[in-house]
Amino acid sequence: MATAGDTKAAGGRYVVATSSGGTDTFTISIPTGGSYMVAGWIKAANASSDSFTVRLDTGAVAVWNLTEPTKSWTYDATTNPTFTLAAGTHKLTLGYREAGAAVDRLILVKH
């Protein structure tokens, strides 16, 4: 995983999966427990660069296949799986699966 610049990304930077692999971990806080989807603003040039792995806390690693490859930033969310979380602080780990998959912002959306 690496960061790169793009004037259309929030703050002018985004995270991109590279062939060298890796992960980025984010601390998130949610006010109420429930079922959540991971969502974000993503881009992927083609079907060979359109997925990440996601993990919440110490749960299973899941594959996030983006709905549609796009060269522009677009909103996308995991629909399967959703994640059951208690209120409080959690760790979200975004990992390499295919080089070129890029994410600008991540959010948790109550499902």
Backbone as ProteinMPNN parsed JSONL, in Angstrom:
{"seq_chain_A": "MATAGDTKAAGGRYVVATSSGGTDTFTISIPTGGSYMVAGWIKAANASSDSFTVRLDTGAVAVWNLTEPTKSWTYDATTNPTFTLAAGTHKLTLGYREAGAAVDRLILVKH", "coords_chain_A": {"N_chain_A": [[0.854, -1.163, 0.0], [0.437, 2.256, -0.682], [0.728, 5.866, -0.726], [-0.613, 8.388, -2.848], [-0.778, 11.313, -4.948], [-3.586, 13.371, -5.85], [-5.488, 15.863, -7.114], [-8.226, 15.749, -7.019], [-8.853, 14.115, -4.93], [-9.801, 13.798, -1.468], [-8.193, 16.067, 0.57], [-6.143, 15.921, -1.193], [-4.666, 13.551, -1.416], [-4.453, 9.937, -1.644], [-4.924, 6.395, -0.92], [-3.314, 3.633, -2.375], [-3.262, 0.324, -3.64], [-0.336, -1.532, -4.052], [1.974, -3.581, -5.939], [3.708, -4.566, -4.084], [2.311, -5.252, -1.88], [0.949, -5.16, 1.481], [-0.711, -3.329, 4.189], [-3.036, -0.914, 5.514], [-4.009, 0.526, 8.537], [-6.775, 1.783, 10.301], [-8.155, 3.689, 12.936], [-11.365, 3.709, 14.193], [-14.415, 5.122, 15.422], [-17.57, 4.269, 16.604], [-20.884, 5.322, 17.346], [-23.167, 3.781, 17.986], [-24.006, 0.35, 18.329], [-24.343, -2.296, 15.865], [-25.143, -3.542, 12.562], [-22.832, -3.049, 10.017], [-21.595, -1.639, 6.935], [-18.569, -1.375, 5.086], [-17.556, 1.482, 3.438], [-16.564, 3.681, 0.764], [-14.794, 6.154, -1.215], [-13.729, 5.329, -4.276], [-11.467, 4.168, -6.875], [-10.691, 2.313, -9.801], [-8.934, 1.11, -12.474], [-9.581, -1.109, -14.056], [-11.013, -4.489, -14.214], [-9.004, -6.038, -13.182], [-7.875, -4.687, -11.173], [-9.524, -4.087, -9.012], [-10.138, -4.637, -6.272], [-9.921, -4.963, -2.679], [-8.73, -6.186, 0.52], [-10.573, -6.325, 3.544], [-10.765, -5.855, 7.054], [-12.17, -5.974, 10.235], [-11.298, -5.199, 13.463], [-10.363, -8.133, 15.084], [-11.551, -9.86, 13.398], [-12.569, -12.012, 10.638], [-10.781, -11.864, 7.535], [-12.051, -10.196, 4.779], [-13.035, -10.019, 1.324], [-13.273, -7.131, -0.602], [-14.826, -6.49, -3.329], [-15.003, -4.169, -5.791], [-17.889, -2.532, -7.068], [-18.052, -1.619, -9.751], [-15.515, -1.175, -12.09], [-13.805, 1.927, -12.395], [-12.37, 4.936, -13.626], [-12.637, 7.292, -12.374], [-13.212, 8.944, -9.214], [-15.543, 7.308, -7.206], [-18.411, 6.427, -5.229], [-18.571, 3.468, -3.267], [-19.571, 0.416, -1.659], [-19.163, -2.289, 0.707], [-21.272, -5.014, 0.431], [-21.62, -7.577, 1.043], [-19.427, -9.114, 2.93], [-21.411, -7.818, 5.703], [-20.624, -6.126, 8.743], [-20.868, -6.901, 12.145], [-20.882, -4.827, 14.831], [-20.048, -3.598, 18.094], [-20.87, -0.617, 19.948], [-18.302, 1.848, 20.132], [-14.669, 1.944, 19.941], [-12.891, 0.821, 17.108], [-10.724, -1.157, 14.965], [-10.009, -0.804, 11.608], [-8.768, -2.548, 8.969], [-7.333, -2.138, 5.897], [-6.386, -3.888, 3.093], [-3.942, -5.074, 0.672], [-4.981, -6.566, -2.339], [-5.323, -6.504, -5.123], [-3.148, -4.918, -7.295], [-3.263, -1.438, -7.918], [-5.869, -0.809, -7.175], [-7.625, 1.811, -5.666], [-8.295, 4.009, -2.918], [-9.982, 6.788, -1.621], [-11.489, 7.929, 0.573], [-12.723, 6.444, 3.589], [-15.586, 5.103, 5.183], [-17.89, 3.958, 7.725], [-21.02, 2.53, 7.266], [-24.186, 2.317, 8.613], [-26.112, -0.573, 8.372]], "CA_chain_A": [[0.0, 0.0, 0.0], [1.202, 3.499, -0.774], [-0.106, 7.041, -0.938], [-0.336, 9.106, -4.092], [-1.463, 12.595, -5.02], [-4.64, 13.614, -6.833], [-6.191, 17.072, -6.687], [-9.645, 15.445, -6.837], [-8.996, 13.325, -3.71], [-9.921, 14.591, -0.24], [-6.866, 16.38, 1.083], [-5.156, 15.822, -2.264], [-3.924, 12.289, -1.373], [-5.253, 8.726, -1.508], [-4.192, 5.148, -0.695], [-3.396, 2.743, -3.53], [-2.619, -0.979, -3.488], [0.813, -1.723, -4.941], [2.35, -4.992, -6.074], [4.505, -4.983, -2.926], [1.394, -5.679, -0.829], [0.836, -4.312, 2.652], [-2.006, -2.935, 4.737], [-3.164, 0.332, 6.271], [-4.979, 0.338, 9.611], [-7.42, 3.021, 10.721], [-8.954, 3.612, 14.153], [-12.672, 4.324, 13.968], [-15.297, 5.104, 16.58], [-18.98, 4.294, 16.213], [-21.688, 5.661, 18.518], [-24.148, 2.744, 18.316], [-23.729, -0.956, 17.76], [-25.229, -2.743, 14.803], [-24.563, -4.118, 11.354], [-22.228, -1.979, 9.23], [-20.867, -1.88, 5.693], [-17.443, -0.487, 4.835], [-17.796, 2.219, 2.201], [-15.532, 4.67, 0.484], [-14.693, 6.72, -2.557], [-12.722, 4.446, -4.854], [-11.323, 4.087, -8.329], [-9.945, 1.157, -10.283], [-8.92, 1.244, -13.929], [-10.165, -2.265, -14.736], [-11.395, -5.596, -13.342], [-7.798, -6.647, -12.603], [-7.366, -3.807, -10.113], [-10.732, -3.538, -8.389], [-10.519, -5.208, -4.982], [-9.095, -4.873, -1.478], [-9.207, -6.967, 1.649], [-10.96, -5.509, 4.69], [-10.88, -6.593, 8.308], [-12.513, -5.153, 11.387], [-10.758, -5.742, 14.701], [-9.67, -9.406, 14.866], [-12.456, -10.703, 12.616], [-12.074, -12.633, 9.404], [-10.441, -10.998, 6.406], [-13.052, -10.303, 3.718], [-12.682, -9.379, 0.055], [-14.149, -6.042, -1.05], [-14.806, -6.326, -4.783], [-15.687, -2.938, -6.145], [-19.053, -2.807, -7.907], [-17.79, -1.334, -11.163], [-14.253, -0.449, -12.306], [-13.973, 3.296, -12.863], [-11.154, 5.74, -13.543], [-12.983, 8.483, -11.6], [-13.617, 8.637, -7.845], [-16.96, 6.999, -7.087], [-18.789, 5.787, -3.971], [-18.821, 2.031, -3.331], [-19.662, -0.157, -0.315], [-19.274, -3.736, 0.833], [-22.636, -5.433, 0.73], [-21.457, -8.911, 1.603], [-20.155, -9.171, 4.187], [-21.567, -6.68, 6.591], [-19.874, -6.383, 9.967], [-21.608, -6.616, 13.366], [-19.966, -4.14, 15.733], [-20.556, -2.93, 19.288], [-20.485, 0.793, 20.037], [-16.951, 2.039, 20.658], [-13.535, 2.112, 19.043], [-12.549, -0.378, 16.345], [-9.639, -1.058, 13.981], [-10.339, -1.23, 10.254], [-7.544, -2.778, 8.202], [-7.508, -2.205, 4.446], [-5.21, -4.607, 2.611], [-3.659, -5.345, -0.737], [-5.463, -7.762, -3.044], [-4.97, -6.293, -6.528], [-2.424, -3.66, -7.495], [-3.968, -0.4, -8.657], [-7.112, -0.418, -6.507], [-7.346, 3.043, -4.926], [-9.367, 4.506, -2.052], [-9.795, 8.167, -1.171], [-12.049, 8.069, 1.916], [-13.427, 5.282, 4.118], [-16.583, 5.348, 6.22], [-18.752, 2.836, 8.057], [-22.417, 2.884, 7.032], [-25.072, 1.384, 9.305], [-26.87, -1.357, 7.388]], "C_chain_A": [[0.903, 1.23, 0.0], [0.219, 4.658, -0.841], [0.325, 7.717, -2.226], [-1.15, 10.391, -4.091], [-2.499, 12.645, -6.126], [-5.424, 14.823, -6.34], [-7.681, 16.833, -6.471], [-9.904, 14.589, -5.597], [-9.123, 14.264, -2.511], [-8.527, 14.833, 0.321], [-5.765, 16.236, 0.056], [-4.352, 14.537, -2.297], [-4.889, 11.119, -1.227], [-4.334, 7.533, -1.286], [-4.4, 4.253, -1.906], [-2.663, 1.437, -3.222], [-1.5, -1.095, -4.514], [1.171, -3.198, -4.984], [3.197, -5.476, -4.903], [3.634, -5.35, -1.732], [1.259, -4.661, 0.283], [-0.595, -4.025, 3.057], [-1.904, -1.529, 5.317], [-4.256, 0.102, 7.296], [-5.468, 1.692, 10.101], [-8.199, 2.763, 12.001], [-10.244, 4.376, 13.908], [-13.501, 4.211, 15.241], [-16.736, 5.173, 16.088], [-19.838, 4.508, 17.462], [-22.681, 4.58, 18.943], [-23.785, 1.442, 17.625], [-24.71, -1.301, 16.662], [-24.462, -3.372, 13.669], [-24.084, -2.977, 10.459], [-21.622, -2.51, 7.936], [-19.675, -0.933, 5.677], [-17.711, 0.18, 3.494], [-16.67, 3.216, 1.988], [-15.651, 5.211, -0.92], [-13.495, 6.059, -3.194], [-12.552, 4.723, -6.341], [-10.438, 2.898, -8.65], [-10.055, 1.161, -11.8], [-9.621, 0.097, -14.65], [-10.46, -3.37, -13.733], [-10.201, -6.319, -12.729], [-7.219, -5.804, -11.474], [-8.516, -3.236, -9.287], [-11.125, -4.19, -7.066], [-9.446, -4.996, -3.922], [-9.487, -6.01, -0.555], [-9.568, -5.977, 2.743], [-11.108, -6.419, 5.9], [-11.242, -5.596, 9.398], [-12.098, -5.884, 12.653], [-10.01, -7.042, 14.405], [-10.537, -10.388, 14.082], [-11.792, -11.268, 11.371], [-11.761, -11.568, 8.356], [-11.467, -11.254, 5.303], [-12.547, -9.599, 2.468], [-13.729, -8.323, -0.267], [-13.934, -5.885, -2.542], [-15.615, -5.092, -5.125], [-16.784, -3.239, -7.164], [-18.748, -2.668, -9.388], [-16.444, -0.632, -11.295], [-14.527, 0.939, -12.881], [-12.668, 4.059, -12.698], [-11.391, 7.046, -12.798], [-13.377, 8.061, -10.191], [-15.122, 8.428, -7.795], [-17.212, 6.28, -5.768], [-19.052, 4.305, -4.198], [-18.847, 1.506, -1.9], [-19.659, -1.672, -0.378], [-20.736, -4.049, 1.105], [-22.644, -6.836, 1.313], [-19.963, -9.136, 1.765], [-20.483, -7.796, 4.735], [-20.884, -7.086, 7.892], [-20.727, -5.991, 11.168], [-20.633, -6.064, 14.392], [-20.709, -3.586, 16.936], [-20.166, -1.458, 19.217], [-19.075, 0.875, 20.603], [-15.922, 2.171, 19.56], [-13.176, 0.781, 18.397], [-11.381, -0.092, 15.414], [-10.131, -1.607, 12.651], [-9.025, -1.361, 9.497], [-7.906, -2.98, 6.739], [-6.247, -2.834, 3.886], [-5.154, -4.777, 1.108], [-4.386, -6.605, -1.187], [-5.102, -7.671, -4.512], [-4.31, -4.925, -6.67], [-3.258, -2.697, -8.327], [-5.293, 0.011, -8.057], [-6.807, 0.765, -5.599], [-8.555, 3.468, -4.105], [-9.007, 5.898, -1.546], [-10.264, 8.332, 0.268], [-12.747, 6.779, 2.294], [-14.422, 5.739, 5.172], [-17.259, 4.023, 6.559], [-20.185, 3.318, 7.935], [-23.282, 1.849, 7.737], [-26.004, 0.734, 8.291], [-28.244, -1.694, 7.922]], "O_chain_A": [[1.979, 1.237, 0.598], [-0.985, 4.451, -0.994], [1.481, 7.625, -2.638], [-2.1, 10.533, -3.32], [-2.328, 12.052, -7.191], [-5.97, 14.791, -5.237], [-8.338, 17.633, -5.806], [-11.061, 14.36, -5.245], [-8.617, 15.386, -2.535], [-7.767, 13.886, 0.522], [-4.588, 16.404, 0.375], [-3.439, 14.415, -3.113], [-6.009, 11.287, -0.744], [-3.118, 7.638, -1.442], [-5.517, 4.124, -2.408], [-1.588, 1.44, -2.622], [-1.689, -0.796, -5.693], [0.712, -3.976, -4.147], [3.386, -6.682, -4.743], [4.155, -5.721, -0.68], [1.429, -3.46, 0.072], [-1.55, -4.411, 2.383], [-0.809, -1.028, 5.574], [-5.309, -0.45, 6.975], [-4.685, 2.622, 10.291], [-8.84, 1.72, 12.133], [-10.23, 5.528, 13.477], [-13.299, 3.298, 16.042], [-17.084, 6.02, 15.265], [-19.552, 3.941, 18.516], [-23.005, 4.468, 20.125], [-23.318, 1.433, 16.486], [-25.769, -0.686, 16.537], [-23.281, -3.694, 13.797], [-24.84, -2.048, 10.174], [-21.197, -3.662, 7.851], [-19.757, 0.182, 6.192], [-18.055, -0.492, 2.521], [-15.926, 3.549, 2.91], [-16.496, 4.782, -1.706], [-12.37, 6.206, -2.716], [-13.361, 5.403, -6.971], [-9.557, 2.528, -7.875], [-11.158, 1.209, -12.345], [-10.19, 0.292, -15.724], [-10.194, -3.218, -12.541], [-10.383, -7.142, -11.832], [-6.197, -6.16, -10.887], [-8.501, -2.065, -8.908], [-12.314, -4.292, -6.761], [-8.257, -4.87, -4.212], [-10.46, -6.719, -0.811], [-8.951, -4.919, 2.862], [-11.514, -7.576, 5.794], [-10.678, -4.504, 9.465], [-12.488, -7.028, 12.887], [-9.114, -7.055, 13.561], [-10.293, -11.594, 14.098], [-10.615, -11.029, 11.101], [-12.397, -10.515, 8.304], [-11.719, -12.403, 4.941], [-11.724, -8.687, 2.551], [-14.929, -8.591, -0.212], [-12.985, -5.233, -2.978], [-16.791, -4.998, -4.775], [-16.618, -4.105, -8.023], [-19.146, -3.513, -10.19], [-16.24, 0.41, -10.672], [-15.382, 1.099, -13.752], [-11.942, 3.846, -11.727], [-10.459, 7.828, -12.606], [-13.831, 6.934, -9.991], [-15.888, 9.262, -8.278], [-16.326, 5.601, -5.248], [-19.673, 3.921, -5.189], [-18.214, 2.087, -1.018], [-20.086, -2.271, -1.365], [-21.363, -3.396, 1.938], [-23.587, -7.222, 2.003], [-19.286, -9.338, 0.757], [-19.939, -6.775, 4.316], [-20.602, -8.265, 8.108], [-21.255, -4.88, 11.215], [-19.677, -6.736, 14.78], [-21.857, -3.156, 16.822], [-19.231, -1.097, 18.501], [-18.694, 0.07, 21.453], [-16.244, 2.467, 18.41], [-13.16, -0.257, 19.059], [-11.082, 1.063, 15.111], [-10.612, -2.737, 12.576], [-8.26, -0.402, 9.395], [-8.68, -3.872, 6.39], [-5.145, -2.365, 4.172], [-6.145, -4.647, 0.39], [-4.393, -7.606, -0.469], [-4.626, -8.645, -5.095], [-4.846, -3.912, -6.222], [-3.881, -3.088, -9.314], [-5.808, 1.079, -8.39], [-5.836, 0.731, -4.842], [-9.697, 3.311, -4.537], [-7.885, 6.149, -1.105], [-9.509, 8.828, 1.105], [-13.301, 6.092, 1.435], [-14.141, 6.645, 5.956], [-17.207, 3.076, 5.774], [-20.532, 4.387, 8.438], [-23.141, 0.65, 7.499], [-26.606, 1.412, 7.458], [-29.029, -2.35, 7.237]]}, "name": "protein", "num_of_chains": 1, "seq": "MATAGDTKAAGGRYVVATSSGGTDTFTISIPTGGSYMVAGWIKAANASSDSFTVRLDTGAVAVWNLTEPTKSWTYDATTNPTFTLAAGTHKLTLGYREAGAAVDRLILVKH"}
